[in-house]
Coordinates of C-alpha atoms and ligand atoms in Angstrom, one line a residue:
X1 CA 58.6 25.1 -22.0
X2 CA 56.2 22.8 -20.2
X3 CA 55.0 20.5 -22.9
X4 CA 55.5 20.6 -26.8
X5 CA 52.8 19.3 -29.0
X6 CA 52.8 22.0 -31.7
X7 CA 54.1 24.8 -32.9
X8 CA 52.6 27.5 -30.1
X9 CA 54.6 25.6 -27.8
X10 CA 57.9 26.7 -29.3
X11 CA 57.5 30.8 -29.9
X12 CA 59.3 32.8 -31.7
X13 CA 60.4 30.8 -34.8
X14 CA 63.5 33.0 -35.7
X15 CA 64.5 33.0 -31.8
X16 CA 64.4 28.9 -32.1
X17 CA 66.1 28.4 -35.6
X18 CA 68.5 30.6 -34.1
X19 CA 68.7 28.5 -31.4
X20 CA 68.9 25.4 -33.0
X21 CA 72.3 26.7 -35.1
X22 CA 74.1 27.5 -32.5
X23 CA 73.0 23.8 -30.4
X24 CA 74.3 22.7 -34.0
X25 CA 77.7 24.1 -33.8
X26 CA 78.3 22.7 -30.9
X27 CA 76.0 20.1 -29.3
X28 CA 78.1 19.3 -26.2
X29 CA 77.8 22.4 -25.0
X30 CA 75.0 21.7 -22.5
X31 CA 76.4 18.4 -21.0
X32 CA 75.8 19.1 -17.2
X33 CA 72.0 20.2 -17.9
X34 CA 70.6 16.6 -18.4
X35 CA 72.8 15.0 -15.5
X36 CA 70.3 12.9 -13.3
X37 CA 67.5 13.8 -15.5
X38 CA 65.8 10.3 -17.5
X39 CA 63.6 11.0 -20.7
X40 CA 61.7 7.5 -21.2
X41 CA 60.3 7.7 -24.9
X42 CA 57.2 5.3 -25.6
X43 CA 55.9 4.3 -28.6
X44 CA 52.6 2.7 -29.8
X45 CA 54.0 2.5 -33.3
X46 CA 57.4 2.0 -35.4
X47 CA 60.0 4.8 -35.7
X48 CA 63.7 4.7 -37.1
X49 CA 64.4 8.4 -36.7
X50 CA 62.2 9.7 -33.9
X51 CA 64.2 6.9 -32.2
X52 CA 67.3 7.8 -32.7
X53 CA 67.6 11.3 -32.9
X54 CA 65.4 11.9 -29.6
X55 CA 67.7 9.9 -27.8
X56 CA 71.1 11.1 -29.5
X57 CA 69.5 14.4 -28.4
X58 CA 68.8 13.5 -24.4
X59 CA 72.4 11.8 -24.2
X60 CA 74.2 15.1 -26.0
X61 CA 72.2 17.2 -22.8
X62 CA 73.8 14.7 -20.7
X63 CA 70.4 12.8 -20.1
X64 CA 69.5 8.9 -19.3
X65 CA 67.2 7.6 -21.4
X66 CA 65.0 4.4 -21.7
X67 CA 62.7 3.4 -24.6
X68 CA 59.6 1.3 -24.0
X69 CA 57.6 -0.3 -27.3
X70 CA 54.1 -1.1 -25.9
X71 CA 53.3 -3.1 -29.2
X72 CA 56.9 -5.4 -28.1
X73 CA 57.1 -6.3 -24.6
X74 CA 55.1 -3.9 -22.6
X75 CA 51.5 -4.9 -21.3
X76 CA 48.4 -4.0 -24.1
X77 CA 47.0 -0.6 -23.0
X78 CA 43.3 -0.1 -22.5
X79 CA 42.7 3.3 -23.2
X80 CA 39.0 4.3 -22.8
X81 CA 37.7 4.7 -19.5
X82 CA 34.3 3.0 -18.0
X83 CA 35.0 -0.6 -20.1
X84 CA 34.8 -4.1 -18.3
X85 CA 38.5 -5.2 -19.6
X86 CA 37.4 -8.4 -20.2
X87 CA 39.3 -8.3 -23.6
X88 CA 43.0 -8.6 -24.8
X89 CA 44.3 -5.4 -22.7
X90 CA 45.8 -6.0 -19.4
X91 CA 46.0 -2.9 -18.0
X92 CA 45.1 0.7 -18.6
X93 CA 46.6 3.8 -19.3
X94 CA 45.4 5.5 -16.2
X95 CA 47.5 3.0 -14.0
X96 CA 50.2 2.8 -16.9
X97 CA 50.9 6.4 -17.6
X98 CA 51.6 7.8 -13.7
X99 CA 53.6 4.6 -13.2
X100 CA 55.8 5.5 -16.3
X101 CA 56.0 9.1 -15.1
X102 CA 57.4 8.2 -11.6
X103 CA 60.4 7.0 -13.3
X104 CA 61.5 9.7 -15.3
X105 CA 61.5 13.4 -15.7
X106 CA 60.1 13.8 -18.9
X107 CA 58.0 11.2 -21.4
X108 CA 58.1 11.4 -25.4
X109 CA 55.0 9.6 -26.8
X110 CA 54.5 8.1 -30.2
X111 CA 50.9 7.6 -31.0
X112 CA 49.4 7.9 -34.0
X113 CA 46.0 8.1 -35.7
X114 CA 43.9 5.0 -35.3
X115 CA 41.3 5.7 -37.8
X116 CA 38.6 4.4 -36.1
X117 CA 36.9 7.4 -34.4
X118 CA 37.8 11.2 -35.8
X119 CA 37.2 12.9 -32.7
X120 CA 39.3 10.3 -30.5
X121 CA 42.0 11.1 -33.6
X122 CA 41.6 15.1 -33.0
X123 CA 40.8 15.4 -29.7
X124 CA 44.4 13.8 -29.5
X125 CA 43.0 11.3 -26.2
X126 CA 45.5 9.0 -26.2
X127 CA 48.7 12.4 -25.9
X128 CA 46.0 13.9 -23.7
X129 CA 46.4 11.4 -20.9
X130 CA 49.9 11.4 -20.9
X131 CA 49.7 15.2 -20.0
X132 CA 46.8 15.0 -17.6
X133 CA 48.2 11.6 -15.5
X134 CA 51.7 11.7 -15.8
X135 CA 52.5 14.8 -13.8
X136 CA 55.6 15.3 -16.3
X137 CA 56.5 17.4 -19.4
X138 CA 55.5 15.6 -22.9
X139 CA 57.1 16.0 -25.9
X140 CA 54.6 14.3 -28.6
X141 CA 57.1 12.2 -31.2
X142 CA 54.1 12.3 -33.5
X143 CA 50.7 12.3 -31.7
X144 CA 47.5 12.2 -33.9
X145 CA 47.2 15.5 -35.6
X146 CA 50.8 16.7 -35.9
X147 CA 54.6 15.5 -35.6
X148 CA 55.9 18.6 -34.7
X149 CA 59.5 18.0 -33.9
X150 CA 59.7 16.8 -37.8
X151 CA 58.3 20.1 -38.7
X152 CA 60.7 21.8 -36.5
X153 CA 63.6 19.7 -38.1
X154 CA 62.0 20.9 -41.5
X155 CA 61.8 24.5 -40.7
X156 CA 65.6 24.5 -39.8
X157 CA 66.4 22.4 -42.9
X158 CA 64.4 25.3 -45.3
X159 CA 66.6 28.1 -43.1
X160 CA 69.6 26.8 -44.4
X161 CA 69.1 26.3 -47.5
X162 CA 66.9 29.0 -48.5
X163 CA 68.0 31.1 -51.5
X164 CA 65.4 33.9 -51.0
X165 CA 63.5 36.0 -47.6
X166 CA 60.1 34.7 -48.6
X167 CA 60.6 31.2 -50.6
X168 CA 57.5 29.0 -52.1
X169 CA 57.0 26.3 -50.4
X170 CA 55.1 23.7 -51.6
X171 CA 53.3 20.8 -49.9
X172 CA 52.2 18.0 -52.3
X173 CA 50.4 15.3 -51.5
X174 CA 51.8 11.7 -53.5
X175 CA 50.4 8.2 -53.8
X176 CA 51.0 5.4 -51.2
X177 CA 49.7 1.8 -51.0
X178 CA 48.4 2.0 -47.4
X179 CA 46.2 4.2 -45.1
X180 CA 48.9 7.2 -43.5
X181 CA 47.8 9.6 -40.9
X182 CA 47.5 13.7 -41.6
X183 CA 49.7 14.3 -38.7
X184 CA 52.6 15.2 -40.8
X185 CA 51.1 17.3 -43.0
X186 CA 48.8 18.9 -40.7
X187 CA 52.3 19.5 -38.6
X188 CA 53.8 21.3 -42.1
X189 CA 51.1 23.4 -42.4
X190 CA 50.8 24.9 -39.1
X191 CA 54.8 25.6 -39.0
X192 CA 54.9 26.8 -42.2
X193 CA 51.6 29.2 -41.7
X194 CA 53.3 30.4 -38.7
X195 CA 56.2 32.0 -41.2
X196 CA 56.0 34.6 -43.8
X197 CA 56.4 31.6 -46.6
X198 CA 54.4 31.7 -49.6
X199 CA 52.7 28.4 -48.7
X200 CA 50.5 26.1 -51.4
X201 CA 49.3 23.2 -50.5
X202 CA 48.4 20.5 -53.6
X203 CA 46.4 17.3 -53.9
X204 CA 43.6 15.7 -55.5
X205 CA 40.0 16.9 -54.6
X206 CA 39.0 14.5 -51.3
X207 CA 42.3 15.2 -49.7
X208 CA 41.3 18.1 -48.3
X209 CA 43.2 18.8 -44.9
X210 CA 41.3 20.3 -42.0
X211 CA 40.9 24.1 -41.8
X212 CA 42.5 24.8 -38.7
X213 CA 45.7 23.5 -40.7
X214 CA 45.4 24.5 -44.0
X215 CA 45.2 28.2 -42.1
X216 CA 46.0 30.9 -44.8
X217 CA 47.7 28.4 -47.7
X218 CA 46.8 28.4 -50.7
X219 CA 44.9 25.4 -52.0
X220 CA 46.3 24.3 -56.1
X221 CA 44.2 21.0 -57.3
X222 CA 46.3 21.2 -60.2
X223 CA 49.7 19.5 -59.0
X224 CA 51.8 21.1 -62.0
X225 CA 50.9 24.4 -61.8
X226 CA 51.7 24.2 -57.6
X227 CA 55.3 23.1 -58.5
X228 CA 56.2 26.7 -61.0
X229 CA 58.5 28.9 -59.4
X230 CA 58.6 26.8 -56.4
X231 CA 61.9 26.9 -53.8
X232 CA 61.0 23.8 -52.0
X233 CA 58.5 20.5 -52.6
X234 CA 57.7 18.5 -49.7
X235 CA 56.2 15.3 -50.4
X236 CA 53.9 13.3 -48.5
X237 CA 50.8 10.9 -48.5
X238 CA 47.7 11.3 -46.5
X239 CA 44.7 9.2 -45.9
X240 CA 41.6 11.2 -46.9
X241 CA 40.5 13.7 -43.2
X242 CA 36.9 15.1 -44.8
X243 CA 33.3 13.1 -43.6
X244 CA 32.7 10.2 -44.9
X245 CA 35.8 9.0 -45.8
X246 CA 37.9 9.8 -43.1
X247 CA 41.2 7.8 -43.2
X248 CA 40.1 6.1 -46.4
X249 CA 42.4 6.1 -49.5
X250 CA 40.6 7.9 -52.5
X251 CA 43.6 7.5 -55.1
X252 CA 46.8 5.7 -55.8
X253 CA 47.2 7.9 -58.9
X254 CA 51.2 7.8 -59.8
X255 CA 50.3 10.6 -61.8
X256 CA 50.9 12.5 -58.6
X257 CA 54.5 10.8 -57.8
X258 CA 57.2 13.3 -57.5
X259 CA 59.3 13.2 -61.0
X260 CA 62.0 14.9 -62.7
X261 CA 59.9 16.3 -65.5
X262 CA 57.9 17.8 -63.0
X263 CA 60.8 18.9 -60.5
X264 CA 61.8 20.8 -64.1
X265 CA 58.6 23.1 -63.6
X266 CA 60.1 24.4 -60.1
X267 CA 62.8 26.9 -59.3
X268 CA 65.3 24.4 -59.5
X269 CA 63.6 23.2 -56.2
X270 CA 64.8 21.1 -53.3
X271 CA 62.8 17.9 -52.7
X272 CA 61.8 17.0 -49.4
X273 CA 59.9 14.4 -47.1
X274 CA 60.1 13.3 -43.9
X275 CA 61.1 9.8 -44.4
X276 CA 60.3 6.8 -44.8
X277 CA 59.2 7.0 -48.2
X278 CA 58.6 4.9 -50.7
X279 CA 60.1 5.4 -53.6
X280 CA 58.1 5.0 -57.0
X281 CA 54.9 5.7 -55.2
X282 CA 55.8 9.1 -53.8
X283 CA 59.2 10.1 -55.5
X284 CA 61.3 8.5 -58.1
X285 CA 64.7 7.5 -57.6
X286 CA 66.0 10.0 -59.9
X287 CA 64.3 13.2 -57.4
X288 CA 65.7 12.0 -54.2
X289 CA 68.9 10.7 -55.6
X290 CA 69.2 13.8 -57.2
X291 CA 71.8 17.0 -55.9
X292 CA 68.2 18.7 -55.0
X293 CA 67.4 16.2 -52.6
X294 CA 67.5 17.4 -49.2
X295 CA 66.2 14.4 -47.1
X296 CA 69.1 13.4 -45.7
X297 CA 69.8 16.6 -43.9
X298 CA 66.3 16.7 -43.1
X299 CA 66.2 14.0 -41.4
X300 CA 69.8 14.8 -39.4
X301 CA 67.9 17.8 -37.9
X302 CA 65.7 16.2 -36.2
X303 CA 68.2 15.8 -33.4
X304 CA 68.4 19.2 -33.8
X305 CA 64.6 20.4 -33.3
X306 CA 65.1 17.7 -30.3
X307 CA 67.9 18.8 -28.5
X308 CA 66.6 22.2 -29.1
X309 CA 62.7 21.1 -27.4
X310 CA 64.4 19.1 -24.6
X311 CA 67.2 21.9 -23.8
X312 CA 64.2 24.1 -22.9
X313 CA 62.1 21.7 -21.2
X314 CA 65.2 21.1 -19.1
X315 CA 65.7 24.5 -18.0
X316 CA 62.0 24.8 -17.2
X317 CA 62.5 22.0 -14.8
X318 CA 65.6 23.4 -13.2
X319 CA 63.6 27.0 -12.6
Ligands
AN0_1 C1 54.1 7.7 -40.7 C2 53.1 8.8 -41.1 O1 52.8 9.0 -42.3 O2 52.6 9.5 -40.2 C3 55.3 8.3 -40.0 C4 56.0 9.4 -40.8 C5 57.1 10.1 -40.0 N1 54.6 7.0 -41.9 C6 54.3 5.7 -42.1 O3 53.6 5.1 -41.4 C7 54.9 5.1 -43.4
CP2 N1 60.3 11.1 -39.9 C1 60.1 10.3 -38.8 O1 59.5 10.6 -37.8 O2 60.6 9.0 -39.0 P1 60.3 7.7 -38.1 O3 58.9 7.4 -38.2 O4 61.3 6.7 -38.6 O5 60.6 8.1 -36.7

């Protein structure tokens, strides 16, 4: 594996879920392959669990690792080419990114959304010029468009506990005070279209996700009748994608919060979201306190899809 920003980049699904189980039985098993390797992980915005999975996941292969905030510390990065920096930005990525990648072996990059321009959003620039200048392998820790070692984490968390061959999965979108990018569920939906799933996707007209993600899913505007006969409900907020109102919030309904009466319409399903999440806007307590709440586990896989995505990446460097 060179880079990983999305789901091509890992194969055959079964192959990597397989993969994954057996790197979960016994983590230490790959100690020596990380030895004099560094992963530096950067990130333009907060993280609890990209954090500290990623590097729980470099030091189980052995690896070093060093973390760099560039909101805390680091210089402001420029990021468009051709401007007089005259501004608040020191330096540029161009200069930034090689410099970085001379000091490590392999660079995670946290950079979301910024809202301001769609096609700066999806033509991913900022995860784009990490590949291009840094002359090492990237592992996006949620880029623009998609978080992909959360849906990796997700995939393996609906393996295990999966009752059925072929379980409903649903993706429902919730309310949430502020502006949230469509990288998770666009992520979701391209991982979960890539499996033999029955996939729905719910939320309120305007939230329409872009067509390259929503793939084959089917689309339910009615949030209840998405949830019968469901396996699994995966929560989550989006800002709006579709012209004009990219990353504009159309609704704060609570009619759309995850709830018990509502969980009671599923087959008996397990709740999940990636976390954080906010609870009475997105679920209430009762859901993800509940026995069917799976986000705990969820969220202790994602050192799992890591280890798993830098395992590879590590024996791609060796060959
Ligand atoms: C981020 C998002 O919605 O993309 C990170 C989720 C993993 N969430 C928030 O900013 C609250
Ligand atoms: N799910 C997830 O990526 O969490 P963090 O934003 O805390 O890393």
């Amino acid at each position: 594996m060179k880079h990983f920003t999305n789901v091509k980049d890992i194969g055959d699904l079964s192959a990597a879920v397989a993969e994954a189980l057996e790197v979960k039985r016994d983590r230490y098993a790959f100690t020596h392959l990380g030895r004099n390797k560094t992963l530096v992980m950067i990130f333009f915005n907060s993280s609890l669990r990209t954090r500290l999975s990623t590097q729980k996941a470099a030091q189980n292969l052995g690896m070093n690792v060093m973390v760099l905030d560039i909101a805390q510390g680091a210089w402001k990065l420029e990021t468009e080419r051709g401007v007089i920096m005259d501004g608040d930005r020191p330096e540029h990525l161009l200069e930034a990114v090689p410099v970085i990648g001379s000091y490590c072996d392999v660079i995670g990059v946290r950079s979301f959304a910024q809202f301001e321009s769609k096609a700066d959003d999806y033509g991913e620039r900022v995860l784009t010029q990490f590949i291009e200048h840094s002359g090492r392998p990237v592992v996006s820790m949620e880029a623009a468009t998609r978080h992909p070692l959360q849906s990796f984490a997700d995939l393996i968390t609906i393996e295990e506990h999966k009752r059925t061959a072929r379980p409903k999965v649903v993706l429902t979108w919730a309310p949430h005070p502020r502006a949230l990018p469509q990288a998770v569920p666009n992520s979701f939906a391209e991982w979960m279209n890539a499996t033999d799933y029955d996939f729905v996707i719910t939320h309120p007209e305007g939230y329409e996700l872009a067509p390259e993600f929503v793939g084959s899913a089917r689309v339910e505007y009615d949030q209840r009748r998405a949830f019968e006969g469901a396996d699994f409900i995966y929560a989550k907020n989006w800002a709006a994608y579709s012209d004009p109102n990219y990353g504009r919030i159309l609704s704060t309904d609570r009619a759309w919060t995850v709830d018990a009466e509502k969980m009671a319409l599923t087959n008996d399903a397990f709740f999940m979201h990636c976390l954080p999440v906010r609870r009475g806007m997105i679920v209430t307590d009762e859901v993800i306190e509940s026995p069917r709440s799976i986000v705990i586990p969820e969220a202790a896989n994602r050192e799992i899809s890591a280890q798993v995505v830098l395992k590879r990446i590590l024996l791609s460097i060796k060959n």
